[in-house]
CSV table of C-alpha atoms in Angstrom, one decimal:
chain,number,residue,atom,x,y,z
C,1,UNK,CA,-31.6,20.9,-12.9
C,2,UNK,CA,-29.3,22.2,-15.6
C,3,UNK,CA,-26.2,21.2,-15.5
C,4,UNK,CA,-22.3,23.2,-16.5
C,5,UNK,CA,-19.5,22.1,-18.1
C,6,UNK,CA,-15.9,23.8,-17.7
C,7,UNK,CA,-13.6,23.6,-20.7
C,8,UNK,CA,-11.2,25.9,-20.1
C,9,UNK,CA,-10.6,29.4,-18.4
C,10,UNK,CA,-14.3,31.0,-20.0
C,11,UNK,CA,-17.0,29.8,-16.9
C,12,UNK,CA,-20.0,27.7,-18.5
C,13,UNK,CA,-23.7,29.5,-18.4
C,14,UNK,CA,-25.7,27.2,-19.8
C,15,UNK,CA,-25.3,22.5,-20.1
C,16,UNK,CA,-25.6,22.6,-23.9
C,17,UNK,CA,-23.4,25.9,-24.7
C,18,UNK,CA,-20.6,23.9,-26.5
C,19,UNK,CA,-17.4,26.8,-24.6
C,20,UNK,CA,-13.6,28.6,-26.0
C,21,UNK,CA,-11.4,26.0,-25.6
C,22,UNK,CA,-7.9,26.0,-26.8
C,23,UNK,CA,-7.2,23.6,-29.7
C,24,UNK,CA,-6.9,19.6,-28.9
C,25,UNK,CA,-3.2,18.6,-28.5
C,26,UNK,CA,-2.1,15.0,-28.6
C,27,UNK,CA,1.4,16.3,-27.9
C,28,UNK,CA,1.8,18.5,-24.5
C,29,UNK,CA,-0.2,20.9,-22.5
C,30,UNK,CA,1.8,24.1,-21.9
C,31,UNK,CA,2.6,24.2,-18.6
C,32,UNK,CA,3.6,28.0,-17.0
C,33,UNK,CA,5.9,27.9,-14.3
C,34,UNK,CA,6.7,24.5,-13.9
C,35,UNK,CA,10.4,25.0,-14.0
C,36,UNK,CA,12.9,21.4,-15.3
C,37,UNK,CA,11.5,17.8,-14.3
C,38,UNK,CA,13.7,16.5,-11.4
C,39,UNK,CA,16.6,14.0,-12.9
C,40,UNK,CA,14.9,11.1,-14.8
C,41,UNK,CA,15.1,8.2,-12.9
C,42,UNK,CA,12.7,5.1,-12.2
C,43,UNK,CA,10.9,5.0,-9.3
C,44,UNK,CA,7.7,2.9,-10.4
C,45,UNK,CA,8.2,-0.9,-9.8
C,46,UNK,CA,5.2,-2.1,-12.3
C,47,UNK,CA,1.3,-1.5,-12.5
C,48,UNK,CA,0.3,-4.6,-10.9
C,49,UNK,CA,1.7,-3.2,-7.7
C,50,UNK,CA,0.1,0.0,-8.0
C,51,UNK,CA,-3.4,-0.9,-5.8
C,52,UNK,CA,-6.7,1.0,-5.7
C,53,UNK,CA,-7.6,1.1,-2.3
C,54,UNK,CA,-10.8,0.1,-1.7
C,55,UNK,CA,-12.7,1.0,1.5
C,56,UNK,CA,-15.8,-1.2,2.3
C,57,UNK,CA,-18.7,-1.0,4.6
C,58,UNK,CA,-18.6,-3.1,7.7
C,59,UNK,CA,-18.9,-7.1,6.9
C,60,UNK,CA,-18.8,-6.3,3.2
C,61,UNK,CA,-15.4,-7.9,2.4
C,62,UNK,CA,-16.2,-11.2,1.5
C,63,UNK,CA,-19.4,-10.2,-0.7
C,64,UNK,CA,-17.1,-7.4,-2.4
C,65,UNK,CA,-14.2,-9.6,-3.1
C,66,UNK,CA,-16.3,-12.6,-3.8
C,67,UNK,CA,-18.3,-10.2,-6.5
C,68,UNK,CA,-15.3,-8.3,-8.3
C,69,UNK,CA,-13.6,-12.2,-8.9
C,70,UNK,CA,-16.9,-13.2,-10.9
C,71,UNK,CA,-17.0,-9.9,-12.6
C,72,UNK,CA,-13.4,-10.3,-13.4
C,73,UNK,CA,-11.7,-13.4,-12.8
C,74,UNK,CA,-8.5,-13.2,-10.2
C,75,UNK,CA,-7.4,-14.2,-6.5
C,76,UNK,CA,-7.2,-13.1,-3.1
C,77,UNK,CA,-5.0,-13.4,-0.3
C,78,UNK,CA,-6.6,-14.6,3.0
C,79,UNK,CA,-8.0,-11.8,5.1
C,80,UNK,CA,-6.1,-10.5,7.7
C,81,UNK,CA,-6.7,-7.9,10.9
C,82,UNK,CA,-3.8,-5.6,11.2
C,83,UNK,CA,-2.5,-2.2,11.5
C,84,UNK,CA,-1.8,-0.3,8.6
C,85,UNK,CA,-1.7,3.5,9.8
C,86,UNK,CA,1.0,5.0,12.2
C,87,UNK,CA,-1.6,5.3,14.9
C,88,UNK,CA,-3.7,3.4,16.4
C,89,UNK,CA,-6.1,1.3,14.5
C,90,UNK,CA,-7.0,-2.0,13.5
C,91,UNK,CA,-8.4,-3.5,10.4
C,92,UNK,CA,-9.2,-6.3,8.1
C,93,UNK,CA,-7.0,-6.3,5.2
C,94,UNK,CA,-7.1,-8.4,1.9
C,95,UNK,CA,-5.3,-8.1,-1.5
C,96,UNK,CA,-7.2,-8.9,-4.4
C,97,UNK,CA,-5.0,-9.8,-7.9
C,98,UNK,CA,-7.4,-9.8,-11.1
C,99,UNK,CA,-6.4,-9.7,-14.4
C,100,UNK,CA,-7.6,-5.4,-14.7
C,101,UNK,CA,-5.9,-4.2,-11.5
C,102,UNK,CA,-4.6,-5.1,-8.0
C,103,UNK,CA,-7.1,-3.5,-5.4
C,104,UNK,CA,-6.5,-3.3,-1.3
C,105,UNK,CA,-9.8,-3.9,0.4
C,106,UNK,CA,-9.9,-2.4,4.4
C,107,UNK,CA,-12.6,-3.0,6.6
C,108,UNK,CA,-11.4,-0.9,9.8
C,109,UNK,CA,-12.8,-2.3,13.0
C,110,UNK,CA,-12.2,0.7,14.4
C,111,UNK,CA,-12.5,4.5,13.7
C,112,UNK,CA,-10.5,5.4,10.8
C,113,UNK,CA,-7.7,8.0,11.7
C,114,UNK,CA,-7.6,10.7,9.4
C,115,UNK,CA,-6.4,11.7,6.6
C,116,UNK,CA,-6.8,7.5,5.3
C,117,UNK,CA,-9.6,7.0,3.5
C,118,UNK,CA,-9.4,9.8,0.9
C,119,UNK,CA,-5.6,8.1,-1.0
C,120,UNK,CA,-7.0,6.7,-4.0
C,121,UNK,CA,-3.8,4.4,-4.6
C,122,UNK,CA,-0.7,3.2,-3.1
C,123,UNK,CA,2.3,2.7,-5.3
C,124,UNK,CA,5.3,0.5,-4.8
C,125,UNK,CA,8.8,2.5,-5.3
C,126,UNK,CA,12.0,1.7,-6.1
C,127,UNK,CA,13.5,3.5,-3.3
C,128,UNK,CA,11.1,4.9,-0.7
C,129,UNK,CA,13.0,7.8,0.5
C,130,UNK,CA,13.6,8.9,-3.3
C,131,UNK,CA,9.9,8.9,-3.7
C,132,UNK,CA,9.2,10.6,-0.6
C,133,UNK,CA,12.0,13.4,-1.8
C,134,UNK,CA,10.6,13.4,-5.3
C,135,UNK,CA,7.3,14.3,-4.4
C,136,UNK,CA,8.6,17.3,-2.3
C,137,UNK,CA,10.5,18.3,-5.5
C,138,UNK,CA,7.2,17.7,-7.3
C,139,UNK,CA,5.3,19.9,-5.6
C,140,UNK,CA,3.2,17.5,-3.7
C,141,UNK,CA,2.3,17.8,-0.2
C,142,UNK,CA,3.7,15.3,2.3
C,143,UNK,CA,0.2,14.7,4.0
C,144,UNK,CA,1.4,12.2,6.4
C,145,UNK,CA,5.2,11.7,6.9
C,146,UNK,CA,7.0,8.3,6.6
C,147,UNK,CA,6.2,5.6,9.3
C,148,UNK,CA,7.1,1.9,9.8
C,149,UNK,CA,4.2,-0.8,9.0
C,150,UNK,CA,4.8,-4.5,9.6
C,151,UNK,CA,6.5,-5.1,6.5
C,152,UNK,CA,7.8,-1.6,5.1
C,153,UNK,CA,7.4,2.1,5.3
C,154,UNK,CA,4.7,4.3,4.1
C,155,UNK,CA,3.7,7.9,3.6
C,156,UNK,CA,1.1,9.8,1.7
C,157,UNK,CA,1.3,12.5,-0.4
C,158,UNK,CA,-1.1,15.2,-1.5
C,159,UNK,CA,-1.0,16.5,-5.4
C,160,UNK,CA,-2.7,20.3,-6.0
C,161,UNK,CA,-6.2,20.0,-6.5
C,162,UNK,CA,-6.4,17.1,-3.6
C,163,UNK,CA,-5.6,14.6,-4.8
C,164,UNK,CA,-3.9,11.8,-2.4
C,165,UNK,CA,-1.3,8.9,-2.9
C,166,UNK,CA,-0.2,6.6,-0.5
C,167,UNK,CA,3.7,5.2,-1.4
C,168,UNK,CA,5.0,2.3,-0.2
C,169,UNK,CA,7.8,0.4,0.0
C,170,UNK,CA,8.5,-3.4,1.2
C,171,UNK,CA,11.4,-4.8,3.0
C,172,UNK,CA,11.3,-8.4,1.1
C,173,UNK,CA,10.4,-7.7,-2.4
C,174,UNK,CA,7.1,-8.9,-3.6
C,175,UNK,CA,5.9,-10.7,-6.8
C,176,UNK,CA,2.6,-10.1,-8.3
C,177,UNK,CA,1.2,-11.8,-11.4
C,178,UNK,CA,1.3,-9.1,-14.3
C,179,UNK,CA,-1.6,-7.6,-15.5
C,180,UNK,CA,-4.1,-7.9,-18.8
C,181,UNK,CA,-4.9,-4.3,-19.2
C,182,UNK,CA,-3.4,-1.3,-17.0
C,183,UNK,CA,-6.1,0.4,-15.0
C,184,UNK,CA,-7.0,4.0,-15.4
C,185,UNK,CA,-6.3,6.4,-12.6
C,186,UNK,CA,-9.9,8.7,-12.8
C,187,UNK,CA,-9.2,12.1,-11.7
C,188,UNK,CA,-12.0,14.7,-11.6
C,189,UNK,CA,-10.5,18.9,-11.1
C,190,UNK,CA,-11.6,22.3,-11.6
C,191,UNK,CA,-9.8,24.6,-13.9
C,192,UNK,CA,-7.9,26.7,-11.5
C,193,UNK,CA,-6.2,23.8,-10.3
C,194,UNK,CA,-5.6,21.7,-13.1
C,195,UNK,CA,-1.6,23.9,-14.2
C,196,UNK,CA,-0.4,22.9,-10.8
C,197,UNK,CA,-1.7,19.2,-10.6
C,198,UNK,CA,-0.2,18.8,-13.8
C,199,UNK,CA,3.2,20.1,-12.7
C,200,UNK,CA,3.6,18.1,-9.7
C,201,UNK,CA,1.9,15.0,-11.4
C,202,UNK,CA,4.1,14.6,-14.6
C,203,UNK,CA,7.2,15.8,-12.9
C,204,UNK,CA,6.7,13.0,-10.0
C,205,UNK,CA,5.3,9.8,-12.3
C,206,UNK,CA,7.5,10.9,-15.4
C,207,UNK,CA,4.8,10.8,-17.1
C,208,UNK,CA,3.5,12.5,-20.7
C,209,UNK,CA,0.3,14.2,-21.6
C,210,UNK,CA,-0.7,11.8,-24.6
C,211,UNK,CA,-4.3,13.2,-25.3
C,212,UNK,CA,-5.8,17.0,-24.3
C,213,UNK,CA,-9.6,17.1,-26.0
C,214,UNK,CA,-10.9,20.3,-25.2
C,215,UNK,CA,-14.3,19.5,-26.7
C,216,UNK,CA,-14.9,16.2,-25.0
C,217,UNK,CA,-18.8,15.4,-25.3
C,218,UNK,CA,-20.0,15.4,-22.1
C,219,UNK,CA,-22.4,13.0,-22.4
C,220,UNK,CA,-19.5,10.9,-21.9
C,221,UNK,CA,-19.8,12.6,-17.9
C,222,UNK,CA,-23.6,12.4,-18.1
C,223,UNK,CA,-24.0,15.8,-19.3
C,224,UNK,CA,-25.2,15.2,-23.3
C,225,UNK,CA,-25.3,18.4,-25.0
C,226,UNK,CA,-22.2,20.0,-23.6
C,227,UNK,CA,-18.3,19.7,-23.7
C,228,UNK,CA,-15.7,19.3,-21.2
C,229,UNK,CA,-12.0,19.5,-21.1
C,230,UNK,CA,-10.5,15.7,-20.9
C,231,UNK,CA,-7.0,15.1,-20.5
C,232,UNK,CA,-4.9,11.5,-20.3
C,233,UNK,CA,-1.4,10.9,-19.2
C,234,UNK,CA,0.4,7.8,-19.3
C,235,UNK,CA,3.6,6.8,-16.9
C,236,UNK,CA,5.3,3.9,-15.5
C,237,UNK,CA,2.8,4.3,-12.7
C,238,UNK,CA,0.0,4.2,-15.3
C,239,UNK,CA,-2.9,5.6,-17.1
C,240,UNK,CA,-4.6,8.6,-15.9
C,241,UNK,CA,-7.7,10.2,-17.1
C,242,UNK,CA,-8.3,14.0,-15.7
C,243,UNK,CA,-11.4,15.5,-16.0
C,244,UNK,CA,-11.8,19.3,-16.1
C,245,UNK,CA,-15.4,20.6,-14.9
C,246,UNK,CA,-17.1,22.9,-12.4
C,247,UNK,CA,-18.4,20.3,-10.4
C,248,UNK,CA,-21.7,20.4,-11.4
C,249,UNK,CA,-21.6,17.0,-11.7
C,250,UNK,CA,-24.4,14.3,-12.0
C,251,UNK,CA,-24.0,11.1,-9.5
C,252,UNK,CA,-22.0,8.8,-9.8
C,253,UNK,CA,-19.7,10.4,-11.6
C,254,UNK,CA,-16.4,11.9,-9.9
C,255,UNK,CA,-17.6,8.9,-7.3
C,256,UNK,CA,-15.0,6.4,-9.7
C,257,UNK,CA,-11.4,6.8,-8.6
C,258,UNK,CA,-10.4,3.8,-11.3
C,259,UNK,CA,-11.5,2.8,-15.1
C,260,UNK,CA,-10.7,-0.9,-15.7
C,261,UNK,CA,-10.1,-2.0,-19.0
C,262,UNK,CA,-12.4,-5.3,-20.6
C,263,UNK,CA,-12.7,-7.3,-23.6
C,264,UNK,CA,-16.6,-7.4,-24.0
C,265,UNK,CA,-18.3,-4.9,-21.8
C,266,UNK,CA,-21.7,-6.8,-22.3
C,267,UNK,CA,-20.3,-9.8,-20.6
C,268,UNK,CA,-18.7,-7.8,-17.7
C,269,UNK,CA,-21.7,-6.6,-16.8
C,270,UNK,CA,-23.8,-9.5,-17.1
C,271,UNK,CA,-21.1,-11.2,-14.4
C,272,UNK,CA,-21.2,-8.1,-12.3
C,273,UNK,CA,-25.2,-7.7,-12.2
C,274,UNK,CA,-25.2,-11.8,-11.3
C,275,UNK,CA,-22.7,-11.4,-8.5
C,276,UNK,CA,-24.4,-8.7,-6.8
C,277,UNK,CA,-23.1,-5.2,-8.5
C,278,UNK,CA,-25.4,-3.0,-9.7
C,279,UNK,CA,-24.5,-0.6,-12.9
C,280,UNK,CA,-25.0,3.1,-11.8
C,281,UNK,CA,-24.8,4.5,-15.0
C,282,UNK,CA,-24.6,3.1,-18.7
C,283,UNK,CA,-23.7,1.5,-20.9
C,284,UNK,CA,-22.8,3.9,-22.7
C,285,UNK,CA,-21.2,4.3,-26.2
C,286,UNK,CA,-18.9,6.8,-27.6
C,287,UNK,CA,-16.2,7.2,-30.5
C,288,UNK,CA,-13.6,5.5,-28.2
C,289,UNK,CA,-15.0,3.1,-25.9
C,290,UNK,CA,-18.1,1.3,-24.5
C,291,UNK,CA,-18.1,2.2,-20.6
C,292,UNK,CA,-20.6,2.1,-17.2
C,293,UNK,CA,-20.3,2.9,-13.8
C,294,UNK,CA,-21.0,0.2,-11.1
C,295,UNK,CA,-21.4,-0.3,-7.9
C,296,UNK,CA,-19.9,-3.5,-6.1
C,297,UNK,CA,-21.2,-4.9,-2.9
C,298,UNK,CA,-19.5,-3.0,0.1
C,299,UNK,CA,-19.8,0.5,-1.8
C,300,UNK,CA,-17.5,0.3,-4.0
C,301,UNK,CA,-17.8,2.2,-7.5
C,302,UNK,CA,-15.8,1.8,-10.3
C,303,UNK,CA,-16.1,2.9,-13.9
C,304,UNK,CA,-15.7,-0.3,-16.7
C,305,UNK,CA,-15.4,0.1,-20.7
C,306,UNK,CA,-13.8,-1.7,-23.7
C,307,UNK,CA,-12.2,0.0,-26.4
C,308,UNK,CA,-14.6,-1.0,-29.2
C,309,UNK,CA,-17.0,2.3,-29.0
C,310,UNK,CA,-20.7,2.4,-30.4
C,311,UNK,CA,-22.7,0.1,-29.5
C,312,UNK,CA,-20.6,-3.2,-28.6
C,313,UNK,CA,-21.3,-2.6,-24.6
C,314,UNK,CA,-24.4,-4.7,-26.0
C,315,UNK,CA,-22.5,-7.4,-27.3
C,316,UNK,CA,-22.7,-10.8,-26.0
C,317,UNK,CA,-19.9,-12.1,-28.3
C,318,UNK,CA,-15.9,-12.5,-27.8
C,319,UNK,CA,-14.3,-13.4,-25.1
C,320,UNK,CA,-13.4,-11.9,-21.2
C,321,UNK,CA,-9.8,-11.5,-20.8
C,322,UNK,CA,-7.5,-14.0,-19.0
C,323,UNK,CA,-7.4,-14.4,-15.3
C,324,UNK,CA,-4.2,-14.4,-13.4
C,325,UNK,CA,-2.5,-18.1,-13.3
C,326,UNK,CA,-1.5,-19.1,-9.6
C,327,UNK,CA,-0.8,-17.5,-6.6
C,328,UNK,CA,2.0,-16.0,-7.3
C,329,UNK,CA,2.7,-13.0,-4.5
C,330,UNK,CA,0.5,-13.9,-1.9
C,331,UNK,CA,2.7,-13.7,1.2
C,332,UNK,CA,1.9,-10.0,1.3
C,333,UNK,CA,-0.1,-8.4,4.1
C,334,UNK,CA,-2.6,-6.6,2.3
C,335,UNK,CA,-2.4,-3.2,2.8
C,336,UNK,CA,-0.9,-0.9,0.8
């Protein structure tokens, strides 16, 4: 099967045809219609308490959680069976601190009311119902309206393109352990989408377009021969990586919904493979970084690199980064 890439605006033909794309910006895309940012003010509390939620198959949470702490040092709160949507549900719940990222694992016990399940994240604010107005001002979606859980309030919110967020908000304040490396937000759109995400997405996070390569080599996607549009922001939220294509995409890619930072790929790898992960795809090797694609036990699939680029994925030398001292924030109920 051949595979296309979309770079901008011209539709591919053929995998290798390298396509028009506008010039490579590190500065700003250009934006029409997006009218003034709302009134700059923080809503973001840190990235440590900005979680990937992580959805595993029945019985899976202990191998997953055991797995990702060997991959990547960390903790884990106890598991816990409660209900975390606004009707009802029931699930087990843990909260899993590691030095890359802060991830909430649910295993539902029973059917999984819709529309959770498809929010990548769940992001602390400041002030909840200035969140929940931003986003409205944003242009997001307010997929499921605000509603009590057993220690705050929650709502999700929809960004053009599909994209979902669940924000949250605590009654007591909590206090993670900070993080090595910020995790990378991994979001994969088609063309005719990608103005209005954009809009909505920088005007909620505050955030800034810090790289736009129109000519990203696609082997990067697993499509070598071709180029694809590749754009990353950066926010008090975090890092996000967008990917413009078609959607003719090889698995497992678009399957990642978070990039995690390492020292030594290599070693990452080794510890993931040992603990029961299995590497989808890579490594691979660019100008940039060294990444793969793995799957943890449970089903969960996450995309890993370092920043060292060609050839050090293969490296066995340096050293992992730090884990997380203490238990520092583990009163939380796990399920954000």
């Amino acid at each position: 099967m051949r595979y296309r890439v979309i770079a901008f605006l011209v539709p591919a033909t053929v995998a290798a045809t390298v396509l028009p794309t506008p010039a490579s910006s590190s500065a700003h895309v250009p934006l029409s219609g997006c009218g003034p940012r709302p009134a700059a003010s923080r809503l973001a509390v840190g990235p440590q308490y900005d979680t990937t939620h992580v959805y595993v198959e029945h019985g899976k949470v202990p191998a997953f959680s055991a797995s990702w702490k060997a991959t990547f040092g960390g903790s884990s709160t106890a598991v816990s069976t409660t209900t975390v949507t606004p009707t009802p549900s029931r699930t087990e719940s843990e909260l899993v601190f590691s030095p890359v990222g802060t991830l909430s694992v649910f295993d539902f016990q029973t059917p999984l009311p819709y529309p959770f399940g498809t929010e990548r994240t769940g992001w602390l604010m400041k002030d909840f119902d200035k969140g929940v107005q931003r986003a409205k001002d944003s242009g997001a979606s307010l997929l499921v309206a605000p509603f009590p859980d057993p220690i705050g309030r929650d709502a999700v919110i929809q960004f053009p393109g599909g994209v979902n967020t669940q924000i949250y908000w605590h009654t007591t304040p909590p206090s993670y352990p900070p993080l090595t490396t910020v995790p990378e937000n991994r979001v994969y759109l088609p063309n005719d989408t990608l103005d209005a995400f954009l809009c909505a997405y920088l005007k909620f996070t505050g955030g800034t377009v810090t790289s736009d390569d129109a000519h990203a080599d696609a082997a990067g996607i697993g499509m070598p021969g071709g180029t694809y549009r590749r754009i990353r922001t950066s926010s008090e939220f975090g890092d996000t990586l967008i990917t413009v294509t078609d959607g003719h995409l090889p698995y497992p890619f678009g399957r990642e919904v978070t990039g995690y930072r390492v020292a030594r790929l290599g070693e990452n790898l080794d510890r993931a493979k040992a603990a029961g992960a299995k590497v989808l795809w890579g490594p691979h090797s660019s100008t940039d970084r060294d990444s793969a694609i793995v799957e943890f036990p449970g089903g969960y699939i996450a995309e890993i690199h370092d920043t060292a680029g060609r050839g050090a994925a293969h490296g066995a030398a340096g050293k992992n980064l730090p884990s997380p001292n203490g238990d520092s924030g583990r009163t939380r109920q796990p399920h954000k």
